[in-house]
Short mmCIF file of C-alpha atoms in Angstrom, two decimals:
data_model
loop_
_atom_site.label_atom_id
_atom_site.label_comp_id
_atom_site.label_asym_id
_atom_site.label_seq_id
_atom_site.Cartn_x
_atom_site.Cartn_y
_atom_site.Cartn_z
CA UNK I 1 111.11 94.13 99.63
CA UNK I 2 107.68 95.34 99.36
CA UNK I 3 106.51 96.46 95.81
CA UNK I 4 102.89 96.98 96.80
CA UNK I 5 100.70 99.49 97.55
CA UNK I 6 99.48 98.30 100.65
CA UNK I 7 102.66 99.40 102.28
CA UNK I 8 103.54 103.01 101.78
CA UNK I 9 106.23 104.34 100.23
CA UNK I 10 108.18 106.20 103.42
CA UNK I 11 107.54 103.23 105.72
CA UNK I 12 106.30 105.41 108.14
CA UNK I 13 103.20 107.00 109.18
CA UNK I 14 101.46 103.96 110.73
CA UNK I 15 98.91 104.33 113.59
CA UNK I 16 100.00 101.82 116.52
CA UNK I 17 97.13 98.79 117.43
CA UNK I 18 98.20 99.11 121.50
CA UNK I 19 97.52 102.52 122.40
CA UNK I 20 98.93 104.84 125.11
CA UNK I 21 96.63 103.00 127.76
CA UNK I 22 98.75 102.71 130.94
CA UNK I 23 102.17 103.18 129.27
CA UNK I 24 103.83 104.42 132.58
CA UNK I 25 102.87 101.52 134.32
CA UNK I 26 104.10 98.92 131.78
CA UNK I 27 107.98 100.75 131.40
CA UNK I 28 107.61 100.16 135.14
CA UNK I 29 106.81 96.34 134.79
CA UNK I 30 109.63 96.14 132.16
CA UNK I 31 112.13 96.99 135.02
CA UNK I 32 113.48 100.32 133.18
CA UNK I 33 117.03 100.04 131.97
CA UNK I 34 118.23 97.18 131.86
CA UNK I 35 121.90 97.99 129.38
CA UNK I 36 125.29 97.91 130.42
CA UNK I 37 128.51 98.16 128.59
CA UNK I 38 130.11 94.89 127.74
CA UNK I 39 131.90 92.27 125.55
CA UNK I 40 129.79 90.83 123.35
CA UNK I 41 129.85 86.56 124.68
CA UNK I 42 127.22 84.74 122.49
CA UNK I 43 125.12 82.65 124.53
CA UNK I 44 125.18 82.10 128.43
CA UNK I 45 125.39 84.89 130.69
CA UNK I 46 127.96 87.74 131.29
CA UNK I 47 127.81 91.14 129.38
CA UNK I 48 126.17 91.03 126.13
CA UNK I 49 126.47 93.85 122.79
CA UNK I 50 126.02 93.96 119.62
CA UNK I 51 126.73 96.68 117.08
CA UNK I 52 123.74 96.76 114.78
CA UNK I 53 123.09 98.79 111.10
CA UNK I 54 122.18 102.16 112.99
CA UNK I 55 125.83 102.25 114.18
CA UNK I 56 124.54 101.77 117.42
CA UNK I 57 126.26 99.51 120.30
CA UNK I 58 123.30 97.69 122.10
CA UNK I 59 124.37 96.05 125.30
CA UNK I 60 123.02 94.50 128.11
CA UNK I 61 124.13 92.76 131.39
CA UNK I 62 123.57 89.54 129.92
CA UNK I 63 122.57 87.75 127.16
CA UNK I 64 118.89 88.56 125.76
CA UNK I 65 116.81 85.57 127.14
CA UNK I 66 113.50 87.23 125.72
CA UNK I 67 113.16 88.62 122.17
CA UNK I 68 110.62 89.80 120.28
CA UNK I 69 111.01 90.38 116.93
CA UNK I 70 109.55 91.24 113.12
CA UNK I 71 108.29 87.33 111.98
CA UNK I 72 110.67 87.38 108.89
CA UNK I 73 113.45 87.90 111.15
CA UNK I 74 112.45 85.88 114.13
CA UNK I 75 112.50 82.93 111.36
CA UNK I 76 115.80 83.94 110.25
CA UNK I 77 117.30 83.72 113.51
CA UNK I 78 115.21 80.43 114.07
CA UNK I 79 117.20 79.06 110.72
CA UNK I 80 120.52 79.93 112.47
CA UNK I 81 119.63 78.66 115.60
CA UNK I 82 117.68 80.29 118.03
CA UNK I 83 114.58 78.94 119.29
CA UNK I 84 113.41 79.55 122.77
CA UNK I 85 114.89 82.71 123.51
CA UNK I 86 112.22 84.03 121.03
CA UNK I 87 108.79 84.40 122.95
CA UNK I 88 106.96 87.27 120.36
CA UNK I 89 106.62 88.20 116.95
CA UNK I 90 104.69 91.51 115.06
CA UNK I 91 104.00 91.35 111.20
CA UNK I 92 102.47 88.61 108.78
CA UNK I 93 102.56 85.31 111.13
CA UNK I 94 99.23 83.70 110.73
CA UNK I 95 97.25 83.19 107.13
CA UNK I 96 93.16 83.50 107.34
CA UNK I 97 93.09 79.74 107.65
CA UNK I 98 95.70 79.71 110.85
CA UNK I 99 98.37 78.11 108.68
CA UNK I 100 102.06 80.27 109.10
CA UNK I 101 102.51 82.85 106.79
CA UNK I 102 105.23 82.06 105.01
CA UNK I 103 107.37 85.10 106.14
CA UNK I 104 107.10 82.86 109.44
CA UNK I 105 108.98 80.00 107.25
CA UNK I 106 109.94 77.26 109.82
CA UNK I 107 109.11 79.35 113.02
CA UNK I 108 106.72 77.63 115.82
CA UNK I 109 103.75 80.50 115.34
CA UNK I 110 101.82 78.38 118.07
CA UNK I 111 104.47 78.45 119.97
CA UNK I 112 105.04 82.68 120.34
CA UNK I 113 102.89 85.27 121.21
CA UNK I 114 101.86 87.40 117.83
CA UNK I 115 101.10 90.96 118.90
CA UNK I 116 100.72 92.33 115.35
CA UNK I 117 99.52 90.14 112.32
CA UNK I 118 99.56 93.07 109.98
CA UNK I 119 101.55 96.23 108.92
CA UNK I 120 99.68 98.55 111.28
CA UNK I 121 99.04 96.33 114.41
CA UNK I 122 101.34 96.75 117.34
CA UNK I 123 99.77 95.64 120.57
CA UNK I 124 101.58 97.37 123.19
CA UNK I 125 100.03 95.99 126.59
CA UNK I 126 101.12 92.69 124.91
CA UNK I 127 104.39 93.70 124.31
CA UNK I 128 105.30 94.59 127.57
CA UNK I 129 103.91 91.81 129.32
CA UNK I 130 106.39 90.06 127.60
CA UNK I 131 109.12 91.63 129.64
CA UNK I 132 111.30 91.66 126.43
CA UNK I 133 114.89 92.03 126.87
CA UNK I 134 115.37 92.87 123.18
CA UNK I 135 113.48 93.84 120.18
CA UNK I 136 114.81 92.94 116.51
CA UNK I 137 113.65 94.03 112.93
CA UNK I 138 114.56 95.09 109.47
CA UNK I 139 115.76 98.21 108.28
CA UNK I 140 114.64 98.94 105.16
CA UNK I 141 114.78 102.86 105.24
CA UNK I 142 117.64 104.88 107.94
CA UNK I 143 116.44 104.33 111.18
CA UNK I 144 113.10 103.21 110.36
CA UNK I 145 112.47 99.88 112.17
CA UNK I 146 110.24 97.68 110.16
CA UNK I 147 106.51 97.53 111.03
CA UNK I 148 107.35 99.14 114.07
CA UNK I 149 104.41 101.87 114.06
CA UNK I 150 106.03 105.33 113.30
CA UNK I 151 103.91 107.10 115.61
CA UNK I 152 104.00 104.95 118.47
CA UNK I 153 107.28 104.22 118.18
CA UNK I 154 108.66 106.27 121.44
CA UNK I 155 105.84 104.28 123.80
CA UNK I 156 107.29 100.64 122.04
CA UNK I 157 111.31 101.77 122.09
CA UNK I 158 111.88 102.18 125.97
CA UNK I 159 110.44 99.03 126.54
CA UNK I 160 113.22 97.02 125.57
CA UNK I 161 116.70 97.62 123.48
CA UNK I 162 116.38 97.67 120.00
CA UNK I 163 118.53 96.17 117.19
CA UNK I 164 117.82 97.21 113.37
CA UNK I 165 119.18 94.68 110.56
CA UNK I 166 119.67 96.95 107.17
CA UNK I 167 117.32 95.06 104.50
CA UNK I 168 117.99 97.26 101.31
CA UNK I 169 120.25 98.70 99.17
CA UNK I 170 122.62 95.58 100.30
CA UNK I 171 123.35 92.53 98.70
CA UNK I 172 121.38 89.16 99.78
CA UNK I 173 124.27 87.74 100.99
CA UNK I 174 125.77 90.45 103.47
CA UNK I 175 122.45 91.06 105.09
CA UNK I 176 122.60 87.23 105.74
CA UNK I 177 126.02 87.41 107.13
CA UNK I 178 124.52 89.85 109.52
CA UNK I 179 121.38 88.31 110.84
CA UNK I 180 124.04 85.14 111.26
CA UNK I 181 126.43 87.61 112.97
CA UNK I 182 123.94 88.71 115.27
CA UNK I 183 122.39 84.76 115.93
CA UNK I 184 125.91 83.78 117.05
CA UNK I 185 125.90 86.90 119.26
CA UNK I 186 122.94 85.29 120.73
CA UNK I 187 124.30 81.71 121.49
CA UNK I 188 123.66 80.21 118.09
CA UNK I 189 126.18 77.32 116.71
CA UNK I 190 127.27 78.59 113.26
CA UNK I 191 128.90 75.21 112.53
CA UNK I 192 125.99 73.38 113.70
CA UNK I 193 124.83 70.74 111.03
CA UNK I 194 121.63 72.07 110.34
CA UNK I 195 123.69 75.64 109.36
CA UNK I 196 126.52 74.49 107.67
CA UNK I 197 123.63 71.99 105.13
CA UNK I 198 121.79 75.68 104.39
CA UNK I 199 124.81 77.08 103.43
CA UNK I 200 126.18 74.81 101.28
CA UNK I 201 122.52 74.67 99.31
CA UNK I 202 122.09 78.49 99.10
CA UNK I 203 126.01 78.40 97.62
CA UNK I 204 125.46 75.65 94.86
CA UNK I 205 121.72 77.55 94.10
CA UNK I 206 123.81 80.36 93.77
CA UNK I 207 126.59 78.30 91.58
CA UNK I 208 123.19 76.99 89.19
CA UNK I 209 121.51 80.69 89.55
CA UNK I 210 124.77 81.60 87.67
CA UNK I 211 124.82 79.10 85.20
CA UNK I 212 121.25 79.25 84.97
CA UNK I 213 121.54 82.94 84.14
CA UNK I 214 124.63 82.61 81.16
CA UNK I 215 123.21 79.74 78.98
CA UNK I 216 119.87 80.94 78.92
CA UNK I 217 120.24 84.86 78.64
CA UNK I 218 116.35 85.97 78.96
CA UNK I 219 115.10 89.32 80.25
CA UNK I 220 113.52 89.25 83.88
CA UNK I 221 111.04 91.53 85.26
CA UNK I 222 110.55 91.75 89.03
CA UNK I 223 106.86 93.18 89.68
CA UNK I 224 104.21 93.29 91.74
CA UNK I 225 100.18 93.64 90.96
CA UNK I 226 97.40 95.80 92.94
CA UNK I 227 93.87 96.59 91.29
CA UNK I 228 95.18 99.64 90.00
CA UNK I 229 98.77 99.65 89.62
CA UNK I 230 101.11 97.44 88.34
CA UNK I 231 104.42 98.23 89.98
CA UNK I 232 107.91 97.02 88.31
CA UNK I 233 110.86 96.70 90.97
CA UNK I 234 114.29 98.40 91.14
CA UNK I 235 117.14 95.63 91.26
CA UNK I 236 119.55 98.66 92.16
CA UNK I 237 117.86 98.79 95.57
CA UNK I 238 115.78 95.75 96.73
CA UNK I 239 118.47 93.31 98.50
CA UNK I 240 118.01 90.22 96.82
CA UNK I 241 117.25 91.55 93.07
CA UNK I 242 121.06 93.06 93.47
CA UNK I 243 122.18 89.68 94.45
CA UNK I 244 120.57 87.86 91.62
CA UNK I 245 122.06 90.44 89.21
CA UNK I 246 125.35 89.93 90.82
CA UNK I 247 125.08 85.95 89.48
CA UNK I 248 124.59 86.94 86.19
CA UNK I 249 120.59 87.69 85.62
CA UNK I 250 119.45 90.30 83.41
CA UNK I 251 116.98 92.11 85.33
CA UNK I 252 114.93 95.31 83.85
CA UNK I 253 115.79 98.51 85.61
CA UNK I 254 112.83 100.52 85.41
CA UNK I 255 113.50 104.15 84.32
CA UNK I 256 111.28 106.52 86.06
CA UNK I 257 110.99 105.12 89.41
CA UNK I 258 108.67 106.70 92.88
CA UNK I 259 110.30 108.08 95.59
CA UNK I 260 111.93 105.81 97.37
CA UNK I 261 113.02 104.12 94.71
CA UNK I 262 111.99 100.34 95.01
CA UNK I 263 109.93 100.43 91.89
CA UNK I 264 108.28 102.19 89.04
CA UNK I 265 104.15 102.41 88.88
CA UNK I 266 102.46 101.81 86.13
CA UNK I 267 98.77 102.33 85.06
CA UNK I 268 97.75 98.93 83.85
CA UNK I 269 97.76 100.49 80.27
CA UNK I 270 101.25 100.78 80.75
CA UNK I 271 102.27 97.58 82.25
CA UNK I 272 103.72 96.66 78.74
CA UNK I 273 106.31 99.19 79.02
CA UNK I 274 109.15 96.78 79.72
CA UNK I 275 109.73 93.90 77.17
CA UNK I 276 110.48 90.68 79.63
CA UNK I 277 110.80 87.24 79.35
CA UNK I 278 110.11 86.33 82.59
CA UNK I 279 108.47 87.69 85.20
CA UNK I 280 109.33 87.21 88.86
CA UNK I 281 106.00 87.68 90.24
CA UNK I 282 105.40 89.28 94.08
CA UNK I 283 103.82 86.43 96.16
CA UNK I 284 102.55 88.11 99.12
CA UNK I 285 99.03 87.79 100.42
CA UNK I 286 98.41 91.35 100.03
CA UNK I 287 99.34 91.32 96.19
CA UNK I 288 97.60 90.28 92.94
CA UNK I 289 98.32 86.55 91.88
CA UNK I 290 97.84 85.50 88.12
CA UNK I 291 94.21 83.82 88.99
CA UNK I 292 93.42 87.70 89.97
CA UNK I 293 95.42 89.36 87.04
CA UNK I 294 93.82 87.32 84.36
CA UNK I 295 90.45 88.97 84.22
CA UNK I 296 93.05 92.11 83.03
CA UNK I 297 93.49 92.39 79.13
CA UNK I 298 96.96 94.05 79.72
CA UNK I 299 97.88 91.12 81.89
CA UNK I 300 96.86 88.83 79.42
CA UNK I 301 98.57 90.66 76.76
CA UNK I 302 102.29 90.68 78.43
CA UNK I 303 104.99 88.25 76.64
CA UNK I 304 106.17 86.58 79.56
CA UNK I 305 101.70 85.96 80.34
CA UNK I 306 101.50 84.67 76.86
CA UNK I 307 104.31 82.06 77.09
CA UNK I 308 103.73 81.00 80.44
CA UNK I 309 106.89 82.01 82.42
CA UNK I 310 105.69 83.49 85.63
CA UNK I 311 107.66 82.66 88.70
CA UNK I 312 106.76 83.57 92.12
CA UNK I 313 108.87 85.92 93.84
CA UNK I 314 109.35 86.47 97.95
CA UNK I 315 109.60 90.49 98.03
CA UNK I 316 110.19 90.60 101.37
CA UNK I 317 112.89 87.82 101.78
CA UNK I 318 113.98 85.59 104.84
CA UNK I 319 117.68 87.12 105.72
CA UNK I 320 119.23 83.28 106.12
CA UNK I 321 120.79 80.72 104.08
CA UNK I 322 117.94 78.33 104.62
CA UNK I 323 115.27 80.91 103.48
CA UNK I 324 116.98 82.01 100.52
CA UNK I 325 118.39 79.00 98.88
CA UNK I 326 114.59 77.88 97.93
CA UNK I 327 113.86 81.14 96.82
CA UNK I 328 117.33 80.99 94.59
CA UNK I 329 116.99 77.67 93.04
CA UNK I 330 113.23 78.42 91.87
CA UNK I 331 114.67 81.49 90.14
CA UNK I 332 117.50 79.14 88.20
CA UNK I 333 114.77 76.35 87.43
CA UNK I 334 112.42 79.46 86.24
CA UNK I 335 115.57 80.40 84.02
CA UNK I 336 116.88 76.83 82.76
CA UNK I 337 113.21 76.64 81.09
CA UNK I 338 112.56 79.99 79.89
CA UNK I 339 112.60 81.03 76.06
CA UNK I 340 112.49 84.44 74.50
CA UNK I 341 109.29 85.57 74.63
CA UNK I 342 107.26 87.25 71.44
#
């Protein structure tokens, strides 16, 4: 979950990249309407619903043949099984270089259309020329859909039926039992090989995580760096924090957290407030990495800096057994070779 600045606070507020150009015309193209109440029948055709986070039922007349969704959960769908009915994606997709972000993890970028590489781009034209049946995202705040532009939102929603995955405040695990929920909903083979492997490795990471966690008992900070901030994460709140405390880990709670409550900022004269071991580092583009944090006496000066124990961390996690069980296992390595620091 993001811990940086970049992203504000209320998750809402963003300007829309598309535009109210022609709106009429594309709801029109998108063939209006297109729900009807139904059993939910993964895959094929015949009535389709789904229940999703909002407590809303989403149905259609058959099953969605044309999603478009956030990137971190078009890849966690991909990891459960479904490929081609995914033609779009909005949010980080494509690095500088053209290489997938890693929030894309083991998605085909080439092979969907990106209308939105960044937190406040939201092509709408492109959208709609999709002629999505369904749109999917994370739901990090009530009824906020994730890097769905707040203020375009009512031009983006008719276009297609939306589902909203909660992403906070939840353990790890549940919100992957939901995106695999919905995948099966979709058509996707739960028991298919390629499944059943990533769930077995994200339950023994989780078995080591454990261990990991008991017979080496070290203080863990999750945080995250900007130029002026350094921001130290809630593990009460931020999905897979709770699950890692769950196994055992002793993350730092910070004390006086923002609203929202995802983290505590800190000026950097500060950022020695909380006495950890190990830090579990944000990783995303848009945040400070060590090489940019070391030109920062504080930095340099924190216990976990000094000895070297810096792990990365994926703040914004992919919701599946094959995106997490990486993420676990680093976190148990980071553990198994961590001392108290001085």
């Amino acid at each position: 979950m993001s811990t940086s600045p970049n992203v504000p606070l209320s998750r809402r507020g963003i300007l829309a990249a598309g535009g109210a150009v022609g709106i009429g015309a594309l709801l029109a193209a998108c063939g209006g309407d297109k729900g009807s109440e139904g059993a939910n029948k993964g895959g094929g055709t015949g009535p389709w619903s789904f229940t999703d986070d909002r407590k809303q039922q989403v149905s259609l007349k058959n099953t969605p043949q044309r999603i478009v969704a956030f990137t971190g959960t078009a890849a966690a769908l991909h990891d459960f099984g479904i490929d081609d009915q995914i033609v779009g994606v909005f949010g980080p997709t494509k690095l500088k270089n053209g290489k997938p972000d890693p929030q894309a993890g083991d998605l085909d970028v080439d092979k969907v259309t990106i209308i939105g590489n960044a937190y406040n781009q939201f092509n709408i034209e492109k959208y709609a020329s999709l002629r999505p049946d369904l749109l999917v995202t994370n739901m990090y705040e009530p009824d906020a859909l994730w890097f769905v532009p707040d203020e375009s939102k009512d031009k983006i929603t008719p276009l297609a039926k939306t589902v909203a995955i909660t992403s906070a405040r939840t353990p790890l695990v549940k919100i992957i039992e939901r995106y695999a929920d919905l995948a099966k909903s979709l058509g996707a083979d739960l028991q298919a090989k390629k499944v059943t492997d990533a769930k077995a490795r994200f339950e023994n990471a989780s078995a080591a995580l454990r261990k990991a966690a008991k017979s080496h008992p070290v203080k863990v900070l999750a945080c995250s760096g900007s130029p002026s901030l350094f921001y130290a994460s809630n593990p009460g709140i931020n999905a897979d924090l709770m699950y890692y405390k769950s196994l055992g880990v002793d993350l730092i709670v910070p004390d006086h957290l923002d609203k929202g409550g995802y983290f505590e900022s800190l000026s950097w004269e500060n950022a020695d407030k909380y006495k950890a071991d190990v830090l579990l580092l944000d990783n995303r583009t848009a945040t400070l990495q060590p090489k940019d944090l070391a030109a920062k006496p504080s930095w340099a000066k924190l216990p976990a800096v000094k000895a070297g124990q810096i792990t990365p961390w994926s703040s914004e996690p992919r919701f599946s057994y094959a995106g997490a069980a990486p993420l676990i296992e680093s976190l148990a390595k980071a553990i198994e070779g961590a001392k108290k620091a001085k």
